[in-house]
Coordinates of C-alpha atoms in Angstrom, one line a residue:
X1 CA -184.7 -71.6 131.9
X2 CA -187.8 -69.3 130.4
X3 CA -187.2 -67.7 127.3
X4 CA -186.8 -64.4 128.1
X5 CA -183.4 -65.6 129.8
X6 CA -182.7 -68.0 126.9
X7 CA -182.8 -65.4 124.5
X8 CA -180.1 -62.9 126.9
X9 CA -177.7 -66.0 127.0
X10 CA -177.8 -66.5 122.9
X11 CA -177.7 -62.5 122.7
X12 CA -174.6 -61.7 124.8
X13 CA -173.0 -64.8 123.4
X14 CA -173.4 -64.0 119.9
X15 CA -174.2 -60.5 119.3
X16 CA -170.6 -59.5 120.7
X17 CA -168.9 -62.5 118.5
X18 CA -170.8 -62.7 115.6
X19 CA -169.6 -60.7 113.3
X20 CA -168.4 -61.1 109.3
X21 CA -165.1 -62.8 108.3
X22 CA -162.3 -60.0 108.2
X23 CA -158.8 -59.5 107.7
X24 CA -156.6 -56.7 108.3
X25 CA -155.4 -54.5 105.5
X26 CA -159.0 -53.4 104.4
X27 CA -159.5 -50.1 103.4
X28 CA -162.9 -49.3 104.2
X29 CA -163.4 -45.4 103.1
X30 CA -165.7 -45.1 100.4
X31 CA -164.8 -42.7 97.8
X32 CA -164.9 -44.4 94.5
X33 CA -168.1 -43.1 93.3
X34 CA -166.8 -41.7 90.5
X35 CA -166.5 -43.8 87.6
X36 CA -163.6 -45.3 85.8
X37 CA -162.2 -43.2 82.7
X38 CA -159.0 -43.3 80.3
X39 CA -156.3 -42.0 82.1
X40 CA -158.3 -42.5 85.7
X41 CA -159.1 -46.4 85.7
X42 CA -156.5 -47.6 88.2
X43 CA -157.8 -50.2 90.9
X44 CA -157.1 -49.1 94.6
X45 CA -154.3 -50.7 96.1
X46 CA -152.7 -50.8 99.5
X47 CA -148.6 -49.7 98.9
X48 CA -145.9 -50.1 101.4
X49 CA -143.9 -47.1 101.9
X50 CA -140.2 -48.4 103.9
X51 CA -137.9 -45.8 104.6
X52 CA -133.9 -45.2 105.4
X53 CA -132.6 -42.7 107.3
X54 CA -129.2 -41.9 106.6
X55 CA -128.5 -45.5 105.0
X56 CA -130.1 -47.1 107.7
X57 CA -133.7 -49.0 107.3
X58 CA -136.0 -46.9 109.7
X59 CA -139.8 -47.1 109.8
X60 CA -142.7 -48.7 107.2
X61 CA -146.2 -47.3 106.3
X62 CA -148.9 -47.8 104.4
X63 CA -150.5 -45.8 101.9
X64 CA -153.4 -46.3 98.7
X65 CA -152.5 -45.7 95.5
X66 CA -154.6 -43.1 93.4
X67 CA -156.6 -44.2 90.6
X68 CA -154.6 -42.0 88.5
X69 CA -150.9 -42.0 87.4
X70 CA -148.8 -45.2 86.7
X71 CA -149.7 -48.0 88.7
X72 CA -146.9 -49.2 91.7
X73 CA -144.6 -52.6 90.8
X74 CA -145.8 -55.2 93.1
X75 CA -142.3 -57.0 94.0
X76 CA -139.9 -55.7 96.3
X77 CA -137.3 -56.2 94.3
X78 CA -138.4 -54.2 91.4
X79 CA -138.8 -51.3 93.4
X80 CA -136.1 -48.3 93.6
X81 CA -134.8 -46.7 96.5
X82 CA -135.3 -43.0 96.0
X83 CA -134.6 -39.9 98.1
X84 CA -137.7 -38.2 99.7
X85 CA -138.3 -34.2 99.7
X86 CA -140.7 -32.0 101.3
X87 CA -142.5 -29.9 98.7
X88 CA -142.0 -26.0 98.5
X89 CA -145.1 -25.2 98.9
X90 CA -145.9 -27.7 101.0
X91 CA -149.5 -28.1 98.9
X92 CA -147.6 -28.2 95.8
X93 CA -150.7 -27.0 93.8
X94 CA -147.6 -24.9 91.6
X95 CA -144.7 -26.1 90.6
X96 CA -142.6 -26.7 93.7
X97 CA -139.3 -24.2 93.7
X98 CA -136.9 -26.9 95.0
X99 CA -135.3 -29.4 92.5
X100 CA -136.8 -32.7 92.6
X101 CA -135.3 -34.9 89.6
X102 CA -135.6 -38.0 90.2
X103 CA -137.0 -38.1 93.8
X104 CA -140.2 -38.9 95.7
X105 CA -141.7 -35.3 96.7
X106 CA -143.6 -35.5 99.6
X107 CA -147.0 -32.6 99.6
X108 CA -149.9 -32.2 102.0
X109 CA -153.6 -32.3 100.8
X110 CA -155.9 -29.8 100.5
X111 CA -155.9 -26.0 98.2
X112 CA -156.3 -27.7 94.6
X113 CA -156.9 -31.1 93.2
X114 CA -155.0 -34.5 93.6
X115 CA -154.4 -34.5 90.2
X116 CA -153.0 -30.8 90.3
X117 CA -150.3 -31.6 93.0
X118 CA -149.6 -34.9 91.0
X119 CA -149.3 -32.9 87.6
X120 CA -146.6 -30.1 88.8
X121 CA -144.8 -32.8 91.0
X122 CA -144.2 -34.4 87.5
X123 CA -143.2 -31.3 85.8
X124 CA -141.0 -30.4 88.6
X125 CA -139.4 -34.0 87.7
X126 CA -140.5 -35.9 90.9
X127 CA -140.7 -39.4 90.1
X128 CA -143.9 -40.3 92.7
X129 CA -146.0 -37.9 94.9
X130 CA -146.5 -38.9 98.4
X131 CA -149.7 -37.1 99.3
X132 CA -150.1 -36.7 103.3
X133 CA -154.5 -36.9 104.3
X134 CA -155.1 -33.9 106.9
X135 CA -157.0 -36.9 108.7
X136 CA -155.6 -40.3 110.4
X137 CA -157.5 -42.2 107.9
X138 CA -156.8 -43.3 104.6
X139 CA -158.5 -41.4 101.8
X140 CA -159.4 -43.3 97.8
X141 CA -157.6 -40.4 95.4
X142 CA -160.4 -40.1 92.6
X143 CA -160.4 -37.8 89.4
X144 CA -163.5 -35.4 89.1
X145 CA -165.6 -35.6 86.5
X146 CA -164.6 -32.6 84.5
X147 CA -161.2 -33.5 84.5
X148 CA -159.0 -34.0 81.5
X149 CA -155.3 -33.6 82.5
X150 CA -154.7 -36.7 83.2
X151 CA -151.8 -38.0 81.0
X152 CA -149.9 -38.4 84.3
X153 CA -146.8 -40.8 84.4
X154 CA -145.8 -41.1 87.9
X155 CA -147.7 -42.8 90.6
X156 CA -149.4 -41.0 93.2
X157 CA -149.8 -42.3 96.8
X158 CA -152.2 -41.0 99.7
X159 CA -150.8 -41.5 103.4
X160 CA -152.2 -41.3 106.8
X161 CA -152.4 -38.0 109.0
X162 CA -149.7 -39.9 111.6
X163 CA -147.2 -40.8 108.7
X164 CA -146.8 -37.8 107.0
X165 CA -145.8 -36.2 110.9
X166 CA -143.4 -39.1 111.4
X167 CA -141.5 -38.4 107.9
X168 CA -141.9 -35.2 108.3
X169 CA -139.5 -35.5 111.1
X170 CA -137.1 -37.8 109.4
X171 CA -136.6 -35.0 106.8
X172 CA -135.9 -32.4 109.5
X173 CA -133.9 -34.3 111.9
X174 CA -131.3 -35.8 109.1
X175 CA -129.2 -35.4 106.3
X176 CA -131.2 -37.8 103.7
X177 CA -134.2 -39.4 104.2
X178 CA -135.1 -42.2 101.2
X179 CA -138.2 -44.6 100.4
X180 CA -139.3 -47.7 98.6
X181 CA -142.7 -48.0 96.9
X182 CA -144.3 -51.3 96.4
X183 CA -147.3 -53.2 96.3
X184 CA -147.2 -56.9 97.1
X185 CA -150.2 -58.6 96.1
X186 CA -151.9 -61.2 98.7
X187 CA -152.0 -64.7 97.8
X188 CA -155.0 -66.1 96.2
X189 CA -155.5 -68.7 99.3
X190 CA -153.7 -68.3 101.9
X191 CA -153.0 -71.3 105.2
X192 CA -154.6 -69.3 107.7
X193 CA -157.8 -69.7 105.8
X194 CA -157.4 -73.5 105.6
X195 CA -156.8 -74.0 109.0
X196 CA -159.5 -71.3 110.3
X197 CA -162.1 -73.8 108.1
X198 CA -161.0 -76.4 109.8
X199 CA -161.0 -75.2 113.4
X200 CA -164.6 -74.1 112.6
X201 CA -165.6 -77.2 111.3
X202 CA -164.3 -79.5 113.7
X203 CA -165.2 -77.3 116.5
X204 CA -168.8 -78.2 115.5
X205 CA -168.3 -81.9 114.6
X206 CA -166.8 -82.5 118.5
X207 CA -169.9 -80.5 119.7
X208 CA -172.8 -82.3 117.7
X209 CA -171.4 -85.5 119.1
X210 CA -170.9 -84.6 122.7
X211 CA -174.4 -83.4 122.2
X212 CA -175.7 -86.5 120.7
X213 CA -173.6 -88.3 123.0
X214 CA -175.3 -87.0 126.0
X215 CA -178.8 -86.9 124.6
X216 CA -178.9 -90.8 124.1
X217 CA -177.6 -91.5 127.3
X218 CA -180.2 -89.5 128.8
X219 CA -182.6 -91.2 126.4
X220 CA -181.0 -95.1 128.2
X221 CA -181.5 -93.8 131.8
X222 CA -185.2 -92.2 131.3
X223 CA -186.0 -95.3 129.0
X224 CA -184.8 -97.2 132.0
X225 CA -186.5 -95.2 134.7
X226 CA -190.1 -96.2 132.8
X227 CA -189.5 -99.3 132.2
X228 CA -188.3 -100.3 136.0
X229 CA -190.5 -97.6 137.7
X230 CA -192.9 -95.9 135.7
X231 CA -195.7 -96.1 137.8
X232 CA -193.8 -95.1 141.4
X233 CA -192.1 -92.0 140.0
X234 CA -193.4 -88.9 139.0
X235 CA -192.5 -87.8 134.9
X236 CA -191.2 -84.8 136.4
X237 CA -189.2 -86.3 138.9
X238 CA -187.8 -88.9 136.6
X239 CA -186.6 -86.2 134.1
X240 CA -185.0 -84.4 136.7
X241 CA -182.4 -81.5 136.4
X242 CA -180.6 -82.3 132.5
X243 CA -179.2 -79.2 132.6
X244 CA -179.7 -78.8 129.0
X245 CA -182.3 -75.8 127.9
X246 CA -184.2 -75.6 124.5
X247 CA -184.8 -72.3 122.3
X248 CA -188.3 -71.7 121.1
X249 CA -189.4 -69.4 118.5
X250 CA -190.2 -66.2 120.9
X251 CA -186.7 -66.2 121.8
X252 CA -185.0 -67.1 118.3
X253 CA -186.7 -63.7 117.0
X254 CA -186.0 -61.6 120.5
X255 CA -182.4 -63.0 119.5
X256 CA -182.1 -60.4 116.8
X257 CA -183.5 -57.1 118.7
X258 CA -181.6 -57.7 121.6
X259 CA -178.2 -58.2 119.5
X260 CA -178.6 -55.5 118.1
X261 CA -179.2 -53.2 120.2
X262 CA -176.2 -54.6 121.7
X263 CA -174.8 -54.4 119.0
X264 CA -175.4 -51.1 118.5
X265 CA -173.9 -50.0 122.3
X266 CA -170.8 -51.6 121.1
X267 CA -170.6 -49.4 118.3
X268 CA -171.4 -46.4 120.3
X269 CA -169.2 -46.9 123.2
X270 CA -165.9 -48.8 122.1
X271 CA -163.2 -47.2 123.9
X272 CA -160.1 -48.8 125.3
X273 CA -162.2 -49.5 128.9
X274 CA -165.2 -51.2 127.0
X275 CA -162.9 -53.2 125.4
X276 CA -161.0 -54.3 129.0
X277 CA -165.2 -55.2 130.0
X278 CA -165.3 -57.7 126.9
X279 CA -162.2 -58.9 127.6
X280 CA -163.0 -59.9 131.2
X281 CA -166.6 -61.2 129.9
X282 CA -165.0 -63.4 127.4
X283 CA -162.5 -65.0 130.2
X284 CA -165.2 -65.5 132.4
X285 CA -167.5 -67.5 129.5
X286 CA -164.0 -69.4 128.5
X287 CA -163.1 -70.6 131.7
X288 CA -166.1 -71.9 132.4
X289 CA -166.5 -73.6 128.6
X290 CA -162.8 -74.6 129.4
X291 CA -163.8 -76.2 132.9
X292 CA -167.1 -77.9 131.2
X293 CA -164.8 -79.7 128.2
X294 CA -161.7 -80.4 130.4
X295 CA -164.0 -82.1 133.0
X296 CA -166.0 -84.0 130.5
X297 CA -163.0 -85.0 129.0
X298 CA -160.8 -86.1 132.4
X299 CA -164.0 -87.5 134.4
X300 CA -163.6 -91.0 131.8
X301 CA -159.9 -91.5 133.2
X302 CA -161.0 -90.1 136.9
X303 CA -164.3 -91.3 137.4
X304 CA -164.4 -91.4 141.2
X305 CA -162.8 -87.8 141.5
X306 CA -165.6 -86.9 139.3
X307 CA -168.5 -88.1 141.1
X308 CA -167.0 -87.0 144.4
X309 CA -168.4 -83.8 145.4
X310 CA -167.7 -81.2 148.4
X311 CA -170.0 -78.2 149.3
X312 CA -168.1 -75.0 148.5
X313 CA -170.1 -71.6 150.0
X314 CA -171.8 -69.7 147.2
X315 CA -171.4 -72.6 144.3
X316 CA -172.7 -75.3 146.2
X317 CA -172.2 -79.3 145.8
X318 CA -168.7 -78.9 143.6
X319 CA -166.8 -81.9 142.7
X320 CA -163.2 -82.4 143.7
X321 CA -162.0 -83.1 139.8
X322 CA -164.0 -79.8 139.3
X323 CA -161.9 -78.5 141.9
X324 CA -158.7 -79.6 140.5
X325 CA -159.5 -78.1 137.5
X326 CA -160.6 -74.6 138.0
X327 CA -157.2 -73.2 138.6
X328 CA -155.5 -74.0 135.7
X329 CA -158.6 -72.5 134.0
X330 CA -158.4 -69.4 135.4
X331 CA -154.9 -69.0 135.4
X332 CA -154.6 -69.9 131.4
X333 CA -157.1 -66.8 131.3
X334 CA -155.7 -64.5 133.5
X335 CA -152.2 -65.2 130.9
X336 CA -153.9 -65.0 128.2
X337 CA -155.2 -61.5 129.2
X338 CA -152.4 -60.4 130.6
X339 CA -150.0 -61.2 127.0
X340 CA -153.4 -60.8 124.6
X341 CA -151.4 -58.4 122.4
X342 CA -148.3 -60.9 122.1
X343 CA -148.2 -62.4 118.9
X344 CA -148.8 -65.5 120.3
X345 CA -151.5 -64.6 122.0
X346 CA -154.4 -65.7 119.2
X347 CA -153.6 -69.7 120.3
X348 CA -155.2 -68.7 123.8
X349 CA -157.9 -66.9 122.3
X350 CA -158.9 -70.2 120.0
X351 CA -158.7 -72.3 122.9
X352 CA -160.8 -70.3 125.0
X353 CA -163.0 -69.5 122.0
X354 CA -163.6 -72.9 121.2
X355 CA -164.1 -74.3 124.3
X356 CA -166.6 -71.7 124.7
X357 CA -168.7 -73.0 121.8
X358 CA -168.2 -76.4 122.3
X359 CA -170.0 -76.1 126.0
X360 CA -172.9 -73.6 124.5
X361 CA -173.7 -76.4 122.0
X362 CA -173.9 -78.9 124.6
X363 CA -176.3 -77.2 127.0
X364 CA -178.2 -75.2 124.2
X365 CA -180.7 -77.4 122.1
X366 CA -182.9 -76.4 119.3
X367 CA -185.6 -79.0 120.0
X368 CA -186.6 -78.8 116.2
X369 CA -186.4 -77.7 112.9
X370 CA -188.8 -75.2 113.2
X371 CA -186.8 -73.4 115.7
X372 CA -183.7 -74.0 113.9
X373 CA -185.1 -72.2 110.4
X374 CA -186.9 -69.0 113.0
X375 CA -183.3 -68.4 114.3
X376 CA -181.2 -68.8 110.9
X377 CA -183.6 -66.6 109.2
X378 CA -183.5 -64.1 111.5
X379 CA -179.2 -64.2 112.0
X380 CA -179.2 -64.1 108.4
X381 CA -181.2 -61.0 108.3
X382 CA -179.2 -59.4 110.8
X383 CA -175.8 -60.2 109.3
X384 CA -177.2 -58.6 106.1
X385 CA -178.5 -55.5 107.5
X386 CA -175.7 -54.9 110.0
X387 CA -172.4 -55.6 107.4
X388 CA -174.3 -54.1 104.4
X389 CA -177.3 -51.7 105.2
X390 CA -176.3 -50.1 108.2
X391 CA -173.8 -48.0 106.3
X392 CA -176.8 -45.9 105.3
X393 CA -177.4 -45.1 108.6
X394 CA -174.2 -44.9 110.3
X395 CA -172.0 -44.3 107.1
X396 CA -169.9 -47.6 107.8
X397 CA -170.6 -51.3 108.2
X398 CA -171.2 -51.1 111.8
X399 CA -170.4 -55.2 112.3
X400 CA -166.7 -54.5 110.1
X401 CA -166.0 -51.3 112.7
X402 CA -167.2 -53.6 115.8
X403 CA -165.2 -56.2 114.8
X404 CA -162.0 -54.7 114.5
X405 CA -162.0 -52.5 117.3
X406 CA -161.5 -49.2 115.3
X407 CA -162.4 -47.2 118.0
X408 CA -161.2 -49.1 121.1
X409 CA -157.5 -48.8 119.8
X410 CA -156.7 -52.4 119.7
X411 CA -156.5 -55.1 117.3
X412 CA -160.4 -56.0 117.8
X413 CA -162.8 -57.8 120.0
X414 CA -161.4 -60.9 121.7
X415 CA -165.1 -63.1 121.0
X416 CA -163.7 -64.4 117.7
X417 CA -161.5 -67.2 116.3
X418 CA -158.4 -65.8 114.5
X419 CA -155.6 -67.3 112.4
X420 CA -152.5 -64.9 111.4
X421 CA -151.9 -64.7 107.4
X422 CA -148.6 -66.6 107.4
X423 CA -147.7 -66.3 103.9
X424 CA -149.9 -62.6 103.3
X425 CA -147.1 -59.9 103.1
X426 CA -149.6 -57.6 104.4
X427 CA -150.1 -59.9 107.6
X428 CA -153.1 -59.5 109.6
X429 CA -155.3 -62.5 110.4
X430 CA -158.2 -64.1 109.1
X431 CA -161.0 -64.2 111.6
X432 CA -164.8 -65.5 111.8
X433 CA -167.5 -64.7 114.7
X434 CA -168.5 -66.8 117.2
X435 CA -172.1 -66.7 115.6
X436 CA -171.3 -68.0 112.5
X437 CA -170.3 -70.9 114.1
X438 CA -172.1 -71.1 117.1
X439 CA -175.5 -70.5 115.1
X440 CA -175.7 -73.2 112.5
X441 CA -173.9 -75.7 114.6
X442 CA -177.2 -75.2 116.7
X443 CA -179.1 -76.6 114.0
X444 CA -176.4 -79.4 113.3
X445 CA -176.3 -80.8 116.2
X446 CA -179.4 -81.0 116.2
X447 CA -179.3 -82.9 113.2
X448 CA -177.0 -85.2 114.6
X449 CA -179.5 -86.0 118.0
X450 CA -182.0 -86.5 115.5
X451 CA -180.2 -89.5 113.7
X452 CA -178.9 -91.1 116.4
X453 CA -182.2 -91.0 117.8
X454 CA -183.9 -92.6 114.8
X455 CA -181.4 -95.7 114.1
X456 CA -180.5 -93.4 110.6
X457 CA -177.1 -94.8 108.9
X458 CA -174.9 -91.9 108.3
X459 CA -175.7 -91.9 104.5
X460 CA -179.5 -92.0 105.1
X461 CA -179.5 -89.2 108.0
X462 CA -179.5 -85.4 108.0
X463 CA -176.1 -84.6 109.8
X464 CA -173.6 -86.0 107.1
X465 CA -174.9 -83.1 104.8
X466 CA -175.7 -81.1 107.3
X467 CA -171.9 -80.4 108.1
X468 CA -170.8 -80.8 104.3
X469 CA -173.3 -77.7 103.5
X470 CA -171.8 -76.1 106.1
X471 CA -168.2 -76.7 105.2
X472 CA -168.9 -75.7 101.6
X473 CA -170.9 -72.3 102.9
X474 CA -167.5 -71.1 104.6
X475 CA -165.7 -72.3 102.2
X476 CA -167.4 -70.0 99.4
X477 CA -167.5 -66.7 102.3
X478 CA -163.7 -67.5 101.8
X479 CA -163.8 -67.3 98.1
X480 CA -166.0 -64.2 97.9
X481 CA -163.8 -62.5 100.8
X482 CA -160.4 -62.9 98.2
X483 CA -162.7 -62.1 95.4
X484 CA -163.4 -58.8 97.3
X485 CA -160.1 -57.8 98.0
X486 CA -160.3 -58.5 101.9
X487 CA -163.7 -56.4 102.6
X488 CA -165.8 -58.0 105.2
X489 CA -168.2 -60.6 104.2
X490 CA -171.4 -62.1 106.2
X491 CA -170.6 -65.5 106.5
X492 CA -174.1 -66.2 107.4
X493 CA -174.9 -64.7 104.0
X494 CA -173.6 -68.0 102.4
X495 CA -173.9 -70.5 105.1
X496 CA -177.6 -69.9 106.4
X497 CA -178.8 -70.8 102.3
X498 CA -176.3 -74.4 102.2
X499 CA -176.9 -75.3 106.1
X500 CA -180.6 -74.8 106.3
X501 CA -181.9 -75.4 102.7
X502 CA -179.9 -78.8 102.2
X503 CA -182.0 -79.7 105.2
X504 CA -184.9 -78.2 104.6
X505 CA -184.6 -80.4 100.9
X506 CA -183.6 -83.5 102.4
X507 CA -186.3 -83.6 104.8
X508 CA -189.1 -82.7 102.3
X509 CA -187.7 -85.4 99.8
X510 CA -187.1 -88.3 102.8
X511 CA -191.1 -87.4 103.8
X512 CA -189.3 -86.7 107.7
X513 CA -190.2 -82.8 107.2
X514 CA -193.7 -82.7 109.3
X515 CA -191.6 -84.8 112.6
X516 CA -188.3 -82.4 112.1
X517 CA -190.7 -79.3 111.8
X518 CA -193.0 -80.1 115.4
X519 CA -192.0 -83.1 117.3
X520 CA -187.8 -83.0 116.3
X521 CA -187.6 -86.4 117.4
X522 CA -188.6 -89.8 115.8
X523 CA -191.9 -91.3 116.5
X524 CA -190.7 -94.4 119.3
X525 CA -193.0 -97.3 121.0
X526 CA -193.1 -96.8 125.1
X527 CA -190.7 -96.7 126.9
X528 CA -188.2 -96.0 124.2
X529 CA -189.7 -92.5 123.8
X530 CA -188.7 -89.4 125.2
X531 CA -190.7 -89.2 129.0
X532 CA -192.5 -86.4 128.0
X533 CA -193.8 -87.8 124.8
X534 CA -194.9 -91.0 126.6
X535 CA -196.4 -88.5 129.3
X536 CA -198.3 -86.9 126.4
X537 CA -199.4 -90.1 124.6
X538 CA -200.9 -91.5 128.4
X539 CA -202.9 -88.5 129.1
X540 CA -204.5 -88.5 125.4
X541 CA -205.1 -92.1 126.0

């Protein structure tokens, strides 16, 4: 395979999955830019808004608190059940003419200021403000900077466009309409996270040694193919098909123009019927990573099913455990499609997922370290400039809005391994990119070949702290996502630095750098050596 059509495979595999760790709840509008003062210094917070319509438990939103006013109790418990009124006028920039003590007043934005509305709702004796966006977004209530009214003592709450129609009904089609205001906090850690780390690192640990796995035993056969026959058969011929293809540096760089210009079509066109296209494109690429691990795996139990074959028109020599296994492939797809919004659903997507990456690590080799650090250096450039610069172009993180499906008007792109937040009262999941797992494992397995390869003891070899640097690169994304309150994060941001410069250290320190930089493989007497290596050595000879 040339490079040009390396570098499509690694683009359309990773520009449509790799994209920063995420998790729902995030509110992504920017509109903090003023800065904190006495009486405006609240942080922004997410509040649930549940409501009762004539004593019985009706709908739930969600709204962001201002950075003004009291701030909202965080435990359900502690929170009162009030009545809910529409204001009169509904803008409430005077006092409103209807009597409000004690109750939530419900007001629409735009006319004055937020703090205006939130001032006469307190001195018509409102007890919180519910302030309705004119868009479906939400909006960060700020205070301007000439303000100084702002010894406000009741919370103020900004809710979505769709919200404020939907209580807007409630209040017109019955008798009383009341609501509870509260604002959980999300754990610190919570299991989704755990398990998400260790689907990602495992997922790599089973591909470096299937990959290592394979390489040596295609290392024993050529070995053996010299040693018996070296002078009947033809180098080329006794290398034959591997099926296995290796990155070079032209297409490690094209890697990052081409995935972004994808990327960039994604962003553009994401509608509910680009969506359905990924969807099928990611079944296709899952039952076939499916097929690949399921055969592996079955062909040690079924060996002469396995090495049976039957020509079948347009695929060619098939085998029949290949055969056997299709179906089920496809048909754990075509479910998973079908039920992809159940909320079981994300157990089909991992599968597929994983599989996926397992089987593009197997056939996809960086051949050394050189071409390992080209295409880190340029991922981690891209995840930068596409979570964090490109909202000065496109004023939002263009990977955060790809990633989520904001426009397609579904929960996100299916090329991702998700986790729901079991114990985050918010929910949501906790996802991470193909890419960031599919890209540094590309180097780790690599890692792994190379060990194997030279005789190196665990301890004394690359891949041990390889995958530890990796582990403890997601690991601190993790840390730095909770830190931030749920906003995406670049993964790559911390794992490129761990991954690469452990082994760019080690390698330097062990005096292996020079054979990891060029040759990727340990020097070995004939006929122990890689055929083209020996090939290399003859003709020099």
């Amino acid at each position: 395979m040339d490079s040009r059509r390396l570098s499509r495979v690694l683009a359309v595999i990773s520009l449509v999955c790799h994209v920063c760790t995420v998790r729902a709840g995030d509110i992504v509008h920017g509109d903090d830019t003023a800065p904190k003062k006495p009486g405006c210094a609240n942080d922004f917070v997410l509040v649930k808004i549940q409501t009762w319509v004539d004593g019985i438990e009706n709908a739930e939103f969600v709204g962001v608190g201002a950075r003004f006013g009291t701030t909202i109790v965080s435990k359900e418990k502690n929170a009162n059940q009030t009545l809910l009124k529409l204001s009169d006028p509904l803008d409430c920039c005077t006092t409103p003419k209807n009597k409000v003590a004690g109750d939530v007043l419900m007001v629409e934005r735009g006319n004055c200021k937020f703090t205006t509305k939130t001032n006469a709702a307190e001195a018509a004796g409102a007890s919180a403000v519910l302030i309705i966006n004119n868009q479906k977004e939400l909006y960060k209530m700020v205070c301007e900077k000439d303000e100084t009214d702002l010894d406000i003592k009741i919370p103020a709450v900004m809710l979505p466009q769709d919200a404020g129609v939907s209580l807007e009904k409630m209040l017109k089609n019955s008798s009383s309409v009341s609501v509870q205001l509260y604002s959980p906090r999300r754990p610190i850690v919570d299991i989704a996270e755990v398990f998400l780390w260790l689907m990602a690192v495992g997922t790599i640990l089973c591909a470096s040694y299937w990959s290592a796995w394979s390489a040596r035993e295609a290392a024993i056969e050529q070995d053996k193919l010299l040693k018996d026959a070296a002078d009947e058969i033809p180098i080329a011929e006794a290398m034959g098909n591997t099926g296995v293809v290796d990155i070079n540096t032209t297409s490690a760089v094209l890697f990052v123009v081409i995935a972004s210009c994808f990327l960039v079509v994604l962003y553009k066109l994401m509608s509910y019927w680009f969506l359905e296209l990924l969807v099928v494109l990611f079944c296709i690429g899952g039952v076939e990573g499916l097929q690949t691990c399921l055969v592996a795996l079955l062909s040690r139990w079924f060996k002469r099913t396995a090495e049976s074959y039957v020509k079948v028109p347009f695929f060619g020599a098939v085998s029949f455990l290949t055969l056997a296994v299709s179906p089920l492939c496809i048909a754990f797809a075509v479910v998973w499609a079908v039920k992809r919004n159940a909320s079981f659903a994300w157990i089909g997507q991992d599968i597929l997922g994983i599989a996926l990456i397992i089987t593009v690590l197997q056939i996809v080799h960086v051949p050394n370290l050189k071409v390992g650090t080209v295409l880190l250096s340029c991922a981690f450039l891209y995840d930068i400039f596409w979570v964090f610069i490109s909202t000065k172009f496109f004023s939002e993180s263009v990977m955060i809005v790809v990633a989520r499906g904001d426009k397609s008007g579904e929960d996100g792109i299916p090329m991702l391994l998700k986790i729901p937040r079991i114990f985050d009262p918010w929910g949501g999941y906790s996802i991470i990119g193909f890419g960031d797992i599919l890209l540094p494992g590309l180097l780790i397995a690599f890692s792994l070949r190379y060990d194997w390869l030279a005789n190196k003891s665990i301890r004394a070899g690359y891949f041990l702290w390889a995958m530890i640097a990796y582990g403890l690169g997601l690991l601190i994304t993790y840390v730095a996502l909770n830190l931030m309150d749920g906003h995406g994060q670049p993964a790559l941001l911390y794992i490129v630095p761990f991954t690469l410069g452990t082994f760019l250290t080690l390698g330097r320190k062990r005096g292996d750098l020079k054979v990891l930089w060029t040759r990727g493989e340990p020097e070995r007497p004939c006929p122990h050596v890689h055929l083209r290596h020996c090939d290399e050595s003859h003709e020099e000879k």
